[in-house]
Amino acid sequence: MTPLERALRDRIQSEGPISVEAFMEACNSYYYATRDPLGAAGDFTTAPEVSQMFGEMIGGALADCWKRAGAPAEAIYAELGPGRGTLAADALRMMRAAGFRGEVHLVETSPVLREIQRKTVPDARWHETIEDLPARPLLLVANEFMDALPIRQHVAGVERRVLVAAGGLAFDRDGEIVETSPARDEAVASIATCLAVKGGAAIIIDYGHERSAIGDTLQAVRGHGLAAVLADPGEQDLTAHVDFQAIAEAAADAGAEATPLVAQGEWLVRLGIEARAQALARANPDRAGDVQAALERLASPDQMGQLFKVLAIHSPDWPAPGGFA
């Protein structure tokens, strides 16, 4: 039994069954606070760790958007859940080359990951919450951040809960599941409110669905494979599909504008990742095979290219980032 499972059992014994939302929040808070989950030795690999090209495309898109908005000097780069800082480092290299000199602000609660980020992005400033970000024009990235925010599940209008049964953790009810994520809506509203008031743009990349739909999407990932959701609490990553329709609606309610949703592969190709891959292969002939493999992993429809989607939200006074039209 994991330390967190023992704590959850005690909590359930004293308070009664806990919501799926509370379970997911407790599990992911413990999980991310106690390890670096990325890479071959971890539980999953994100796009920035596949190739520098991913962060470079994002940096180029943000720099272009910033320039078309008049290149405001007070704008800042911000990232939510920046992992090892790899995406930030690659994006900022492109943005600095384009003349961006703004501050770097990272929203990260994990002390383990903050230490790694300090080496990768040494000039960054760290925050616990989105609300702690400075009230400045934002050039913000959230890559695989929204999927880890806790969700609520309802069956026939009743909130689904986790209890102790038959010696283990179990759900209290089954049936047709409706998922919502107040935490996700609040995060988007915070970003969109700042964009609407101060200006800027945010690029959100995750896996999920274009339209709100019924279904159970809660899953656990461990050792680069799927695992039982209620097994080993705190020792595996819990995620749920992102409802991009809900994100666009939350952004609009807060005064920001949303772009159409685009598949990651299509978006990266529109931004020029194929030309960048060719340039990298020419400059590093001994790595040409690796560059091509990375391109296919990021953009191919049968790999990450179709599974992951990209949505941007922006101030009504700013242009949308490139790649969405």
PDB file of C-alpha atoms in Angstrom:
ATOM      1  CA  MET A   1       0.000   0.000   0.000  1.00  0.00           C
ATOM      2  CA  THR A   2       1.384   3.415  -0.978  1.00  0.00           C
ATOM      3  CA  PRO A   3       1.700   6.159   1.665  1.00  0.00           C
ATOM      4  CA  LEU A   4      -0.959   8.182  -0.135  1.00  0.00           C
ATOM      5  CA  GLU A   5      -3.372   5.236  -0.283  1.00  0.00           C
ATOM      6  CA  ARG A   6      -3.042   4.840   3.478  1.00  0.00           C
ATOM      7  CA  ALA A   7      -3.803   8.539   3.925  1.00  0.00           C
ATOM      8  CA  LEU A   8      -6.767   8.337   1.551  1.00  0.00           C
ATOM      9  CA  ARG A   9      -8.189   5.307   3.358  1.00  0.00           C
ATOM     10  CA  ASP A  10      -7.950   7.186   6.646  1.00  0.00           C
ATOM     11  CA  ARG A  11      -9.668  10.171   5.072  1.00  0.00           C
ATOM     12  CA  ILE A  12     -12.473   8.034   3.663  1.00  0.00           C
ATOM     13  CA  GLN A  13     -12.929   6.323   7.010  1.00  0.00           C
ATOM     14  CA  SER A  14     -13.302   9.654   8.805  1.00  0.00           C
ATOM     15  CA  GLU A  15     -15.145  11.696   6.130  1.00  0.00           C
ATOM     16  CA  GLY A  16     -16.897   9.085   4.012  1.00  0.00           C
ATOM     17  CA  PRO A  17     -16.407   8.462   0.272  1.00  0.00           C
ATOM     18  CA  ILE A  18     -14.430  11.219  -1.500  1.00  0.00           C
ATOM     19  CA  SER A  19     -15.196  12.675  -4.922  1.00  0.00           C
ATOM     20  CA  VAL A  20     -13.286  11.664  -8.039  1.00  0.00           C
ATOM     21  CA  GLU A  21     -12.149  15.298  -8.138  1.00  0.00           C
ATOM     22  CA  ALA A  22     -10.645  15.093  -4.627  1.00  0.00           C
ATOM     23  CA  PHE A  23      -9.032  11.727  -5.409  1.00  0.00           C
ATOM     24  CA  MET A  24      -7.431  12.985  -8.628  1.00  0.00           C
ATOM     25  CA  GLU A  25      -6.217  16.197  -6.989  1.00  0.00           C
ATOM     26  CA  ALA A  26      -4.605  14.316  -4.091  1.00  0.00           C
ATOM     27  CA  CYS A  27      -2.976  11.736  -6.368  1.00  0.00           C
ATOM     28  CA  ASN A  28      -1.473  14.213  -8.832  1.00  0.00           C
ATOM     29  CA  SER A  29      -0.322  16.636  -6.126  1.00  0.00           C
ATOM     30  CA  TYR A  30       1.640  13.829  -4.446  1.00  0.00           C
ATOM     31  CA  TYR A  31       2.850  12.345  -7.728  1.00  0.00           C
ATOM     32  CA  TYR A  32       4.309  15.535  -9.196  1.00  0.00           C
ATOM     33  CA  ALA A  33       5.761  16.744  -5.887  1.00  0.00           C
ATOM     34  CA  THR A  34       7.862  13.619  -5.431  1.00  0.00           C
ATOM     35  CA  ARG A  35       9.515  12.854  -8.804  1.00  0.00           C
ATOM     36  CA  ASP A  36      10.549  13.794 -12.318  1.00  0.00           C
ATOM     37  CA  PRO A  37       7.994  11.749 -14.298  1.00  0.00           C
ATOM     38  CA  LEU A  38       9.459  12.433 -17.744  1.00  0.00           C
ATOM     39  CA  GLY A  39      11.671  10.468 -20.095  1.00  0.00           C
ATOM     40  CA  ALA A  40      12.568   6.829 -20.617  1.00  0.00           C
ATOM     41  CA  ALA A  41      13.097   6.242 -16.907  1.00  0.00           C
ATOM     42  CA  GLY A  42       9.836   7.978 -16.025  1.00  0.00           C
ATOM     43  CA  ASP A  43       6.207   7.345 -16.899  1.00  0.00           C
ATOM     44  CA  PHE A  44       5.693   9.366 -20.085  1.00  0.00           C
ATOM     45  CA  THR A  45       7.438  11.560 -22.658  1.00  0.00           C
ATOM     46  CA  THR A  46       6.060  14.938 -23.733  1.00  0.00           C
ATOM     47  CA  ALA A  47       6.559  16.604 -27.121  1.00  0.00           C
ATOM     48  CA  PRO A  48       9.307  19.035 -25.982  1.00  0.00           C
ATOM     49  CA  GLU A  49      11.428  16.051 -24.921  1.00  0.00           C
ATOM     50  CA  VAL A  50      11.036  14.459 -28.366  1.00  0.00           C
ATOM     51  CA  SER A  51      12.729  17.299 -30.256  1.00  0.00           C
ATOM     52  CA  GLN A  52      13.806  20.930 -29.959  1.00  0.00           C
ATOM     53  CA  MET A  53      11.646  21.583 -33.031  1.00  0.00           C
ATOM     54  CA  PHE A  54       8.455  21.519 -30.950  1.00  0.00           C
ATOM     55  CA  GLY A  55       9.500  24.358 -28.663  1.00  0.00           C
ATOM     56  CA  GLU A  56      11.020  26.260 -31.582  1.00  0.00           C
ATOM     57  CA  MET A  57       7.714  26.230 -33.480  1.00  0.00           C
ATOM     58  CA  ILE A  58       5.903  27.536 -30.403  1.00  0.00           C
ATOM     59  CA  GLY A  59       8.525  30.213 -29.819  1.00  0.00           C
ATOM     60  CA  GLY A  60       8.311  31.306 -33.437  1.00  0.00           C
ATOM     61  CA  ALA A  61       4.515  31.504 -33.298  1.00  0.00           C
ATOM     62  CA  LEU A  62       4.575  33.565 -30.096  1.00  0.00           C
ATOM     63  CA  ALA A  63       7.315  35.894 -31.358  1.00  0.00           C
ATOM     64  CA  ASP A  64       5.406  36.510 -34.582  1.00  0.00           C
ATOM     65  CA  CYS A  65       2.197  37.226 -32.654  1.00  0.00           C
ATOM     66  CA  TRP A  66       4.070  39.598 -30.316  1.00  0.00           C
ATOM     67  CA  LYS A  67       5.597  41.503 -33.230  1.00  0.00           C
ATOM     68  CA  ARG A  68       2.246  41.833 -35.009  1.00  0.00           C
ATOM     69  CA  ALA A  69       0.802  43.228 -31.749  1.00  0.00           C
ATOM     70  CA  GLY A  70       3.412  45.998 -31.786  1.00  0.00           C
ATOM     71  CA  ALA A  71       6.157  44.222 -29.802  1.00  0.00           C
ATOM     72  CA  PRO A  72       5.124  45.560 -26.358  1.00  0.00           C
ATOM     73  CA  ALA A  73       8.225  45.658 -24.130  1.00  0.00           C
ATOM     74  CA  GLU A  74       6.254  44.806 -20.976  1.00  0.00           C
ATOM     75  CA  ALA A  75       5.054  41.421 -22.315  1.00  0.00           C
ATOM     76  CA  ILE A  76       6.223  38.308 -20.471  1.00  0.00           C
ATOM     77  CA  TYR A  77       6.689  34.659 -21.385  1.00  0.00           C
ATOM     78  CA  ALA A  78       4.714  32.371 -19.085  1.00  0.00           C
ATOM     79  CA  GLU A  79       4.350  28.600 -18.993  1.00  0.00           C
ATOM     80  CA  LEU A  80       2.065  26.368 -16.969  1.00  0.00           C
ATOM     81  CA  GLY A  81       3.509  23.061 -15.758  1.00  0.00           C
ATOM     82  CA  PRO A  82       6.781  23.456 -17.681  1.00  0.00           C
ATOM     83  CA  GLY A  83       8.188  19.993 -16.947  1.00  0.00           C
ATOM     84  CA  ARG A  84      11.972  20.100 -17.200  1.00  0.00           C
ATOM     85  CA  GLY A  85      11.918  23.566 -18.770  1.00  0.00           C
ATOM     86  CA  THR A  86      12.848  22.141 -22.165  1.00  0.00           C
ATOM     87  CA  LEU A  87       9.978  23.780 -24.052  1.00  0.00           C
ATOM     88  CA  ALA A  88      10.662  27.145 -22.401  1.00  0.00           C
ATOM     89  CA  ALA A  89      14.365  27.021 -23.283  1.00  0.00           C
ATOM     90  CA  ASP A  90      13.676  26.119 -26.931  1.00  0.00           C
ATOM     91  CA  ALA A  91      10.844  28.640 -27.329  1.00  0.00           C
ATOM     92  CA  LEU A  92      12.796  31.446 -25.683  1.00  0.00           C
ATOM     93  CA  ARG A  93      15.815  30.835 -27.918  1.00  0.00           C
ATOM     94  CA  MET A  94      13.593  31.629 -30.908  1.00  0.00           C
ATOM     95  CA  MET A  95      11.847  34.528 -29.179  1.00  0.00           C
ATOM     96  CA  ARG A  96      15.121  36.156 -28.058  1.00  0.00           C
ATOM     97  CA  ALA A  97      16.434  35.901 -31.617  1.00  0.00           C
ATOM     98  CA  ALA A  98      13.315  37.797 -32.727  1.00  0.00           C
ATOM     99  CA  GLY A  99      13.993  40.605 -30.252  1.00  0.00           C
ATOM    100  CA  PHE A 100      11.800  39.576 -27.308  1.00  0.00           C
ATOM    101  CA  ARG A 101      13.422  40.614 -24.021  1.00  0.00           C
ATOM    102  CA  GLY A 102      10.555  40.030 -21.620  1.00  0.00           C
ATOM    103  CA  GLU A 103      10.684  38.271 -18.256  1.00  0.00           C
ATOM    104  CA  VAL A 104      10.101  34.528 -17.872  1.00  0.00           C
ATOM    105  CA  HIS A 105       7.481  33.285 -15.409  1.00  0.00           C
ATOM    106  CA  LEU A 106       6.799  29.616 -14.692  1.00  0.00           C
ATOM    107  CA  VAL A 107       3.826  28.207 -12.787  1.00  0.00           C
ATOM    108  CA  GLU A 108       5.148  25.081 -11.080  1.00  0.00           C
ATOM    109  CA  THR A 109       4.241  23.541  -7.720  1.00  0.00           C
ATOM    110  CA  SER A 110       6.679  20.593  -7.788  1.00  0.00           C
ATOM    111  CA  PRO A 111       9.917  21.269  -5.866  1.00  0.00           C
ATOM    112  CA  VAL A 112      11.611  18.439  -7.780  1.00  0.00           C
ATOM    113  CA  LEU A 113      10.775  19.921 -11.180  1.00  0.00           C
ATOM    114  CA  ARG A 114      11.577  23.470 -10.060  1.00  0.00           C
ATOM    115  CA  GLU A 115      15.152  22.402  -9.306  1.00  0.00           C
ATOM    116  CA  ILE A 116      15.507  20.964 -12.816  1.00  0.00           C
ATOM    117  CA  GLN A 117      13.936  24.087 -14.349  1.00  0.00           C
ATOM    118  CA  ARG A 118      16.417  26.319 -12.505  1.00  0.00           C
ATOM    119  CA  LYS A 119      19.205  24.720 -14.530  1.00  0.00           C
ATOM    120  CA  THR A 120      17.332  24.866 -17.832  1.00  0.00           C
ATOM    121  CA  VAL A 121      15.780  28.328 -17.485  1.00  0.00           C
ATOM    122  CA  PRO A 122      17.962  30.059 -14.874  1.00  0.00           C
ATOM    123  CA  ASP A 123      16.466  33.530 -15.320  1.00  0.00           C
ATOM    124  CA  ALA A 124      12.884  32.396 -14.642  1.00  0.00           C
ATOM    125  CA  ARG A 125      10.633  33.404 -11.778  1.00  0.00           C
ATOM    126  CA  TRP A 126       8.379  30.796 -10.215  1.00  0.00           C
ATOM    127  CA  HIS A 127       4.768  30.920  -9.055  1.00  0.00           C
ATOM    128  CA  GLU A 128       2.399  28.536  -7.290  1.00  0.00           C
ATOM    129  CA  THR A 129      -0.748  29.553  -9.186  1.00  0.00           C
ATOM    130  CA  ILE A 130      -1.851  31.234 -12.413  1.00  0.00           C
ATOM    131  CA  GLU A 131      -3.310  34.056 -10.346  1.00  0.00           C
ATOM    132  CA  ASP A 132       0.216  34.854  -9.091  1.00  0.00           C
ATOM    133  CA  LEU A 133       1.437  35.781 -12.581  1.00  0.00           C
ATOM    134  CA  PRO A 134       2.136  39.507 -13.078  1.00  0.00           C
ATOM    135  CA  ALA A 135      -0.646  41.586 -14.631  1.00  0.00           C
ATOM    136  CA  ARG A 136       1.216  42.108 -17.918  1.00  0.00           C
ATOM    137  CA  PRO A 137       0.615  41.106 -21.535  1.00  0.00           C
ATOM    138  CA  LEU A 138       1.056  37.334 -21.607  1.00  0.00           C
ATOM    139  CA  LEU A 139       2.753  35.079 -24.134  1.00  0.00           C
ATOM    140  CA  LEU A 140       1.674  31.868 -22.443  1.00  0.00           C
ATOM    141  CA  VAL A 141       2.052  28.173 -23.165  1.00  0.00           C
ATOM    142  CA  ALA A 142       0.218  25.267 -21.533  1.00  0.00           C
ATOM    143  CA  ASN A 143       1.446  21.952 -22.964  1.00  0.00           C
ATOM    144  CA  GLU A 144      -0.091  18.859 -21.378  1.00  0.00           C
ATOM    145  CA  PHE A 145      -1.164  20.920 -18.371  1.00  0.00           C
ATOM    146  CA  MET A 146      -4.946  20.968 -18.621  1.00  0.00           C
ATOM    147  CA  ASP A 147      -5.299  17.166 -18.824  1.00  0.00           C
ATOM    148  CA  ALA A 148      -3.851  16.739 -15.320  1.00  0.00           C
ATOM    149  CA  LEU A 149      -6.272  19.158 -13.639  1.00  0.00           C
ATOM    150  CA  PRO A 150      -8.913  17.328 -11.572  1.00  0.00           C
ATOM    151  CA  ILE A 151     -12.293  16.444 -13.032  1.00  0.00           C
ATOM    152  CA  ARG A 152     -15.707  15.694 -11.576  1.00  0.00           C
ATOM    153  CA  GLN A 153     -17.698  12.692 -12.752  1.00  0.00           C
ATOM    154  CA  HIS A 154     -21.470  12.342 -12.495  1.00  0.00           C
ATOM    155  CA  VAL A 155     -23.641   9.280 -13.079  1.00  0.00           C
ATOM    156  CA  ALA A 156     -27.355   9.976 -13.521  1.00  0.00           C
ATOM    157  CA  GLY A 157     -26.832  13.416 -11.998  1.00  0.00           C
ATOM    158  CA  VAL A 158     -25.086  12.101  -8.869  1.00  0.00           C
ATOM    159  CA  GLU A 159     -21.399  12.834  -8.281  1.00  0.00           C
ATOM    160  CA  ARG A 160     -19.228   9.719  -8.496  1.00  0.00           C
ATOM    161  CA  ARG A 161     -17.082   8.968  -5.461  1.00  0.00           C
ATOM    162  CA  VAL A 162     -14.269   6.704  -4.316  1.00  0.00           C
ATOM    163  CA  LEU A 163     -14.719   4.403  -1.322  1.00  0.00           C
ATOM    164  CA  VAL A 164     -13.075   1.403   0.317  1.00  0.00           C
ATOM    165  CA  ALA A 165     -14.665  -1.914  -0.664  1.00  0.00           C
ATOM    166  CA  ALA A 166     -13.492  -5.525  -0.719  1.00  0.00           C
ATOM    167  CA  GLY A 167     -10.150  -4.507   0.753  1.00  0.00           C
ATOM    168  CA  GLY A 168      -9.343  -1.898  -1.897  1.00  0.00           C
ATOM    169  CA  LEU A 169     -10.426   1.386  -3.405  1.00  0.00           C
ATOM    170  CA  ALA A 170     -13.495   1.339  -5.666  1.00  0.00           C
ATOM    171  CA  PHE A 171     -15.956   3.665  -7.357  1.00  0.00           C
ATOM    172  CA  ASP A 172     -19.343   3.918  -5.657  1.00  0.00           C
ATOM    173  CA  ARG A 173     -21.344   3.808  -8.909  1.00  0.00           C
ATOM    174  CA  ASP A 174     -21.101   2.891 -12.582  1.00  0.00           C
ATOM    175  CA  GLY A 175     -23.099   3.974 -15.603  1.00  0.00           C
ATOM    176  CA  GLU A 176     -23.088   6.682 -18.240  1.00  0.00           C
ATOM    177  CA  ILE A 177     -20.573   9.280 -17.069  1.00  0.00           C
ATOM    178  CA  VAL A 178     -20.619  13.022 -17.563  1.00  0.00           C
ATOM    179  CA  GLU A 179     -17.331  14.804 -16.836  1.00  0.00           C
ATOM    180  CA  THR A 180     -16.742  18.438 -15.943  1.00  0.00           C
ATOM    181  CA  SER A 181     -13.657  20.237 -14.675  1.00  0.00           C
ATOM    182  CA  PRO A 182     -14.257  23.364 -12.589  1.00  0.00           C
ATOM    183  CA  ALA A 183     -10.480  23.518 -11.973  1.00  0.00           C
ATOM    184  CA  ARG A 184      -9.834  23.631 -15.713  1.00  0.00           C
ATOM    185  CA  ASP A 185     -12.533  26.237 -16.268  1.00  0.00           C
ATOM    186  CA  GLU A 186     -11.059  28.389 -13.483  1.00  0.00           C
ATOM    187  CA  ALA A 187      -7.555  28.104 -14.946  1.00  0.00           C
ATOM    188  CA  VAL A 188      -8.750  29.167 -18.387  1.00  0.00           C
ATOM    189  CA  ALA A 189     -10.819  32.005 -16.917  1.00  0.00           C
ATOM    190  CA  SER A 190      -7.759  33.329 -15.061  1.00  0.00           C
ATOM    191  CA  ILE A 191      -5.661  33.291 -18.230  1.00  0.00           C
ATOM    192  CA  ALA A 192      -8.416  34.786 -20.379  1.00  0.00           C
ATOM    193  CA  THR A 193      -9.173  37.561 -17.890  1.00  0.00           C
ATOM    194  CA  CYS A 194      -5.532  38.672 -17.945  1.00  0.00           C
ATOM    195  CA  LEU A 195      -5.450  38.504 -21.741  1.00  0.00           C
ATOM    196  CA  ALA A 196      -8.647  40.520 -22.045  1.00  0.00           C
ATOM    197  CA  VAL A 197      -7.404  43.230 -19.682  1.00  0.00           C
ATOM    198  CA  LYS A 198      -3.655  43.354 -20.387  1.00  0.00           C
ATOM    199  CA  GLY A 199      -3.315  41.801 -23.826  1.00  0.00           C
ATOM    200  CA  GLY A 200      -1.486  38.754 -25.096  1.00  0.00           C
ATOM    201  CA  ALA A 201      -2.050  35.248 -26.369  1.00  0.00           C
ATOM    202  CA  ALA A 202      -1.999  31.732 -24.920  1.00  0.00           C
ATOM    203  CA  ILE A 203      -1.348  28.466 -26.760  1.00  0.00           C
ATOM    204  CA  ILE A 204      -2.948  25.373 -25.205  1.00  0.00           C
ATOM    205  CA  ILE A 205      -1.796  21.948 -26.395  1.00  0.00           C
ATOM    206  CA  ASP A 206      -3.288  18.726 -25.073  1.00  0.00           C
ATOM    207  CA  TYR A 207      -5.203  15.605 -25.965  1.00  0.00           C
ATOM    208  CA  GLY A 208      -8.978  15.786 -25.875  1.00  0.00           C
ATOM    209  CA  HIS A 209     -12.144  16.338 -27.889  1.00  0.00           C
ATOM    210  CA  GLU A 210     -13.453  19.236 -29.953  1.00  0.00           C
ATOM    211  CA  ARG A 211     -17.015  19.031 -28.630  1.00  0.00           C
ATOM    212  CA  SER A 212     -18.346  18.300 -25.149  1.00  0.00           C
ATOM    213  CA  ALA A 213     -19.359  14.647 -24.962  1.00  0.00           C
ATOM    214  CA  ILE A 214     -20.503  11.963 -22.537  1.00  0.00           C
ATOM    215  CA  GLY A 215     -17.966   9.320 -21.487  1.00  0.00           C
ATOM    216  CA  ASP A 216     -15.358   8.213 -18.967  1.00  0.00           C
ATOM    217  CA  THR A 217     -11.933   9.544 -20.002  1.00  0.00           C
ATOM    218  CA  LEU A 218     -10.106   9.284 -16.662  1.00  0.00           C
ATOM    219  CA  GLN A 219      -6.928   7.248 -17.094  1.00  0.00           C
ATOM    220  CA  ALA A 220      -3.685   6.401 -15.336  1.00  0.00           C
ATOM    221  CA  VAL A 221      -0.260   6.209 -16.994  1.00  0.00           C
ATOM    222  CA  ARG A 222       2.736   4.439 -15.499  1.00  0.00           C
ATOM    223  CA  GLY A 223       5.905   3.168 -17.145  1.00  0.00           C
ATOM    224  CA  HIS A 224       4.746   4.517 -20.543  1.00  0.00           C
ATOM    225  CA  GLY A 225       1.578   2.399 -20.445  1.00  0.00           C
ATOM    226  CA  LEU A 226      -1.958   2.519 -19.118  1.00  0.00           C
ATOM    227  CA  ALA A 227      -2.658   1.333 -15.558  1.00  0.00           C
ATOM    228  CA  ALA A 228      -5.697   0.838 -13.330  1.00  0.00           C
ATOM    229  CA  VAL A 229      -6.963   4.258 -12.226  1.00  0.00           C
ATOM    230  CA  LEU A 230      -7.435   3.378  -8.550  1.00  0.00           C
ATOM    231  CA  ALA A 231      -4.242   1.324  -8.194  1.00  0.00           C
ATOM    232  CA  ASP A 232      -1.190   2.667  -6.341  1.00  0.00           C
ATOM    233  CA  PRO A 233      -2.459   6.205  -5.613  1.00  0.00           C
ATOM    234  CA  GLY A 234       0.250   8.838  -5.976  1.00  0.00           C
ATOM    235  CA  GLU A 235       2.556   6.560  -7.960  1.00  0.00           C
ATOM    236  CA  GLN A 236       1.078   7.159 -11.431  1.00  0.00           C
ATOM    237  CA  ASP A 237      -0.100  10.083 -13.506  1.00  0.00           C
ATOM    238  CA  LEU A 238      -3.869  10.626 -13.658  1.00  0.00           C
ATOM    239  CA  THR A 239      -5.245  12.522 -16.655  1.00  0.00           C
ATOM    240  CA  ALA A 240      -8.538  13.115 -18.436  1.00  0.00           C
ATOM    241  CA  HIS A 241      -9.397  14.239 -21.946  1.00  0.00           C
ATOM    242  CA  VAL A 242      -9.572  18.012 -22.330  1.00  0.00           C
ATOM    243  CA  ASP A 243     -12.948  19.388 -23.386  1.00  0.00           C
ATOM    244  CA  PHE A 244     -11.819  22.081 -25.817  1.00  0.00           C
ATOM    245  CA  GLN A 245     -15.367  23.342 -26.325  1.00  0.00           C
ATOM    246  CA  ALA A 246     -15.563  24.077 -22.589  1.00  0.00           C
ATOM    247  CA  ILE A 247     -12.171  25.827 -22.739  1.00  0.00           C
ATOM    248  CA  ALA A 248     -13.263  28.066 -25.616  1.00  0.00           C
ATOM    249  CA  GLU A 249     -16.502  28.904 -23.802  1.00  0.00           C
ATOM    250  CA  ALA A 250     -14.694  29.724 -20.543  1.00  0.00           C
ATOM    251  CA  ALA A 251     -12.289  31.973 -22.453  1.00  0.00           C
ATOM    252  CA  ALA A 252     -15.138  33.787 -24.200  1.00  0.00           C
ATOM    253  CA  ASP A 253     -17.004  34.267 -20.919  1.00  0.00           C
ATOM    254  CA  ALA A 254     -13.889  35.996 -19.538  1.00  0.00           C
ATOM    255  CA  GLY A 255     -13.594  38.339 -22.520  1.00  0.00           C
ATOM    256  CA  ALA A 256     -10.961  36.613 -24.651  1.00  0.00           C
ATOM    257  CA  GLU A 257     -11.242  35.170 -28.147  1.00  0.00           C
ATOM    258  CA  ALA A 258     -10.536  31.571 -29.164  1.00  0.00           C
ATOM    259  CA  THR A 259      -9.155  30.226 -32.428  1.00  0.00           C
ATOM    260  CA  PRO A 260     -10.450  27.135 -34.214  1.00  0.00           C
ATOM    261  CA  LEU A 261      -9.094  23.861 -32.840  1.00  0.00           C
ATOM    262  CA  VAL A 262      -6.307  22.320 -34.942  1.00  0.00           C
ATOM    263  CA  ALA A 263      -4.576  18.930 -34.769  1.00  0.00           C
ATOM    264  CA  GLN A 264      -0.999  19.249 -33.495  1.00  0.00           C
ATOM    265  CA  GLY A 265       0.544  17.763 -36.627  1.00  0.00           C
ATOM    266  CA  GLU A 266      -1.338  20.069 -38.978  1.00  0.00           C
ATOM    267  CA  TRP A 267      -0.470  23.080 -36.811  1.00  0.00           C
ATOM    268  CA  LEU A 268       3.245  22.256 -36.711  1.00  0.00           C
ATOM    269  CA  VAL A 269       3.349  21.729 -40.486  1.00  0.00           C
ATOM    270  CA  ARG A 270       1.645  25.089 -41.061  1.00  0.00           C
ATOM    271  CA  LEU A 271       4.298  26.711 -38.867  1.00  0.00           C
ATOM    272  CA  GLY A 272       7.123  25.199 -40.911  1.00  0.00           C
ATOM    273  CA  ILE A 273       8.377  22.231 -38.902  1.00  0.00           C
ATOM    274  CA  GLU A 274       9.207  20.275 -42.066  1.00  0.00           C
ATOM    275  CA  ALA A 275      11.560  23.008 -43.282  1.00  0.00           C
ATOM    276  CA  ARG A 276      13.117  23.173 -39.816  1.00  0.00           C
ATOM    277  CA  ALA A 277      13.664  19.405 -39.842  1.00  0.00           C
ATOM    278  CA  GLN A 278      15.397  19.630 -43.204  1.00  0.00           C
ATOM    279  CA  ALA A 279      17.677  22.401 -41.916  1.00  0.00           C
ATOM    280  CA  LEU A 280      18.572  20.408 -38.799  1.00  0.00           C
ATOM    281  CA  ALA A 281      19.283  17.293 -40.900  1.00  0.00           C
ATOM    282  CA  ARG A 282      21.566  19.245 -43.246  1.00  0.00           C
ATOM    283  CA  ALA A 283      23.441  20.777 -40.312  1.00  0.00           C
ATOM    284  CA  ASN A 284      23.738  17.406 -38.540  1.00  0.00           C
ATOM    285  CA  PRO A 285      23.932  14.669 -41.215  1.00  0.00           C
ATOM    286  CA  ASP A 286      24.760  12.010 -38.617  1.00  0.00           C
ATOM    287  CA  ARG A 287      21.470  12.793 -36.859  1.00  0.00           C
ATOM    288  CA  ALA A 288      19.259  13.008 -39.954  1.00  0.00           C
ATOM    289  CA  GLY A 289      17.500   9.760 -39.102  1.00  0.00           C
ATOM    290  CA  ASP A 290      16.746  10.919 -35.559  1.00  0.00           C
ATOM    291  CA  VAL A 291      15.414  14.246 -36.826  1.00  0.00           C
ATOM    292  CA  GLN A 292      13.091  12.508 -39.287  1.00  0.00           C
ATOM    293  CA  ALA A 293      11.862  10.116 -36.585  1.00  0.00           C
ATOM    294  CA  ALA A 294      11.161  13.037 -34.266  1.00  0.00           C
ATOM    295  CA  LEU A 295       9.278  14.876 -37.004  1.00  0.00           C
ATOM    296  CA  GLU A 296       7.096  11.840 -37.622  1.00  0.00           C
ATOM    297  CA  ARG A 297       6.432  11.337 -33.922  1.00  0.00           C
ATOM    298  CA  LEU A 298       5.351  14.960 -33.453  1.00  0.00           C
ATOM    299  CA  ALA A 299       3.369  15.453 -36.663  1.00  0.00           C
ATOM    300  CA  SER A 300       2.282  12.098 -38.067  1.00  0.00           C
ATOM    301  CA  PRO A 301      -1.463  11.400 -37.693  1.00  0.00           C
ATOM    302  CA  ASP A 302      -0.790   7.896 -36.390  1.00  0.00           C
ATOM    303  CA  GLN A 303       1.495   9.189 -33.626  1.00  0.00           C
ATOM    304  CA  MET A 304       1.133  12.495 -31.708  1.00  0.00           C
ATOM    305  CA  GLY A 305      -0.007  14.530 -34.700  1.00  0.00           C
ATOM    306  CA  GLN A 306      -3.710  13.705 -34.513  1.00  0.00           C
ATOM    307  CA  LEU A 307      -4.092  12.715 -30.861  1.00  0.00           C
ATOM    308  CA  PHE A 308      -2.990  16.124 -29.590  1.00  0.00           C
ATOM    309  CA  LYS A 309      -4.905  19.286 -30.402  1.00  0.00           C
ATOM    310  CA  VAL A 310      -3.936  22.979 -30.303  1.00  0.00           C
ATOM    311  CA  LEU A 311      -6.124  25.931 -29.366  1.00  0.00           C
ATOM    312  CA  ALA A 312      -5.093  29.545 -28.855  1.00  0.00           C
ATOM    313  CA  ILE A 313      -6.925  32.186 -26.866  1.00  0.00           C
ATOM    314  CA  HIS A 314      -6.016  35.835 -27.208  1.00  0.00           C
ATOM    315  CA  SER A 315      -6.950  39.384 -26.354  1.00  0.00           C
ATOM    316  CA  PRO A 316      -9.497  40.944 -28.710  1.00  0.00           C
ATOM    317  CA  ASP A 317      -6.850  43.645 -29.252  1.00  0.00           C
ATOM    318  CA  TRP A 318      -4.168  41.148 -30.296  1.00  0.00           C
ATOM    319  CA  PRO A 319      -3.922  39.008 -33.422  1.00  0.00           C
ATOM    320  CA  ALA A 320      -4.239  35.256 -33.103  1.00  0.00           C
ATOM    321  CA  PRO A 321      -0.968  33.284 -33.244  1.00  0.00           C
ATOM    322  CA  GLY A 322      -0.142  31.725 -36.596  1.00  0.00           C
ATOM    323  CA  GLY A 323      -1.082  28.228 -37.712  1.00  0.00           C
ATOM    324  CA  PHE A 324      -4.811  28.299 -36.987  1.00  0.00           C
ATOM    325  CA  ALA A 325      -6.253  29.717 -40.220  1.00  0.00           C
TER     326      ALA A 325
END
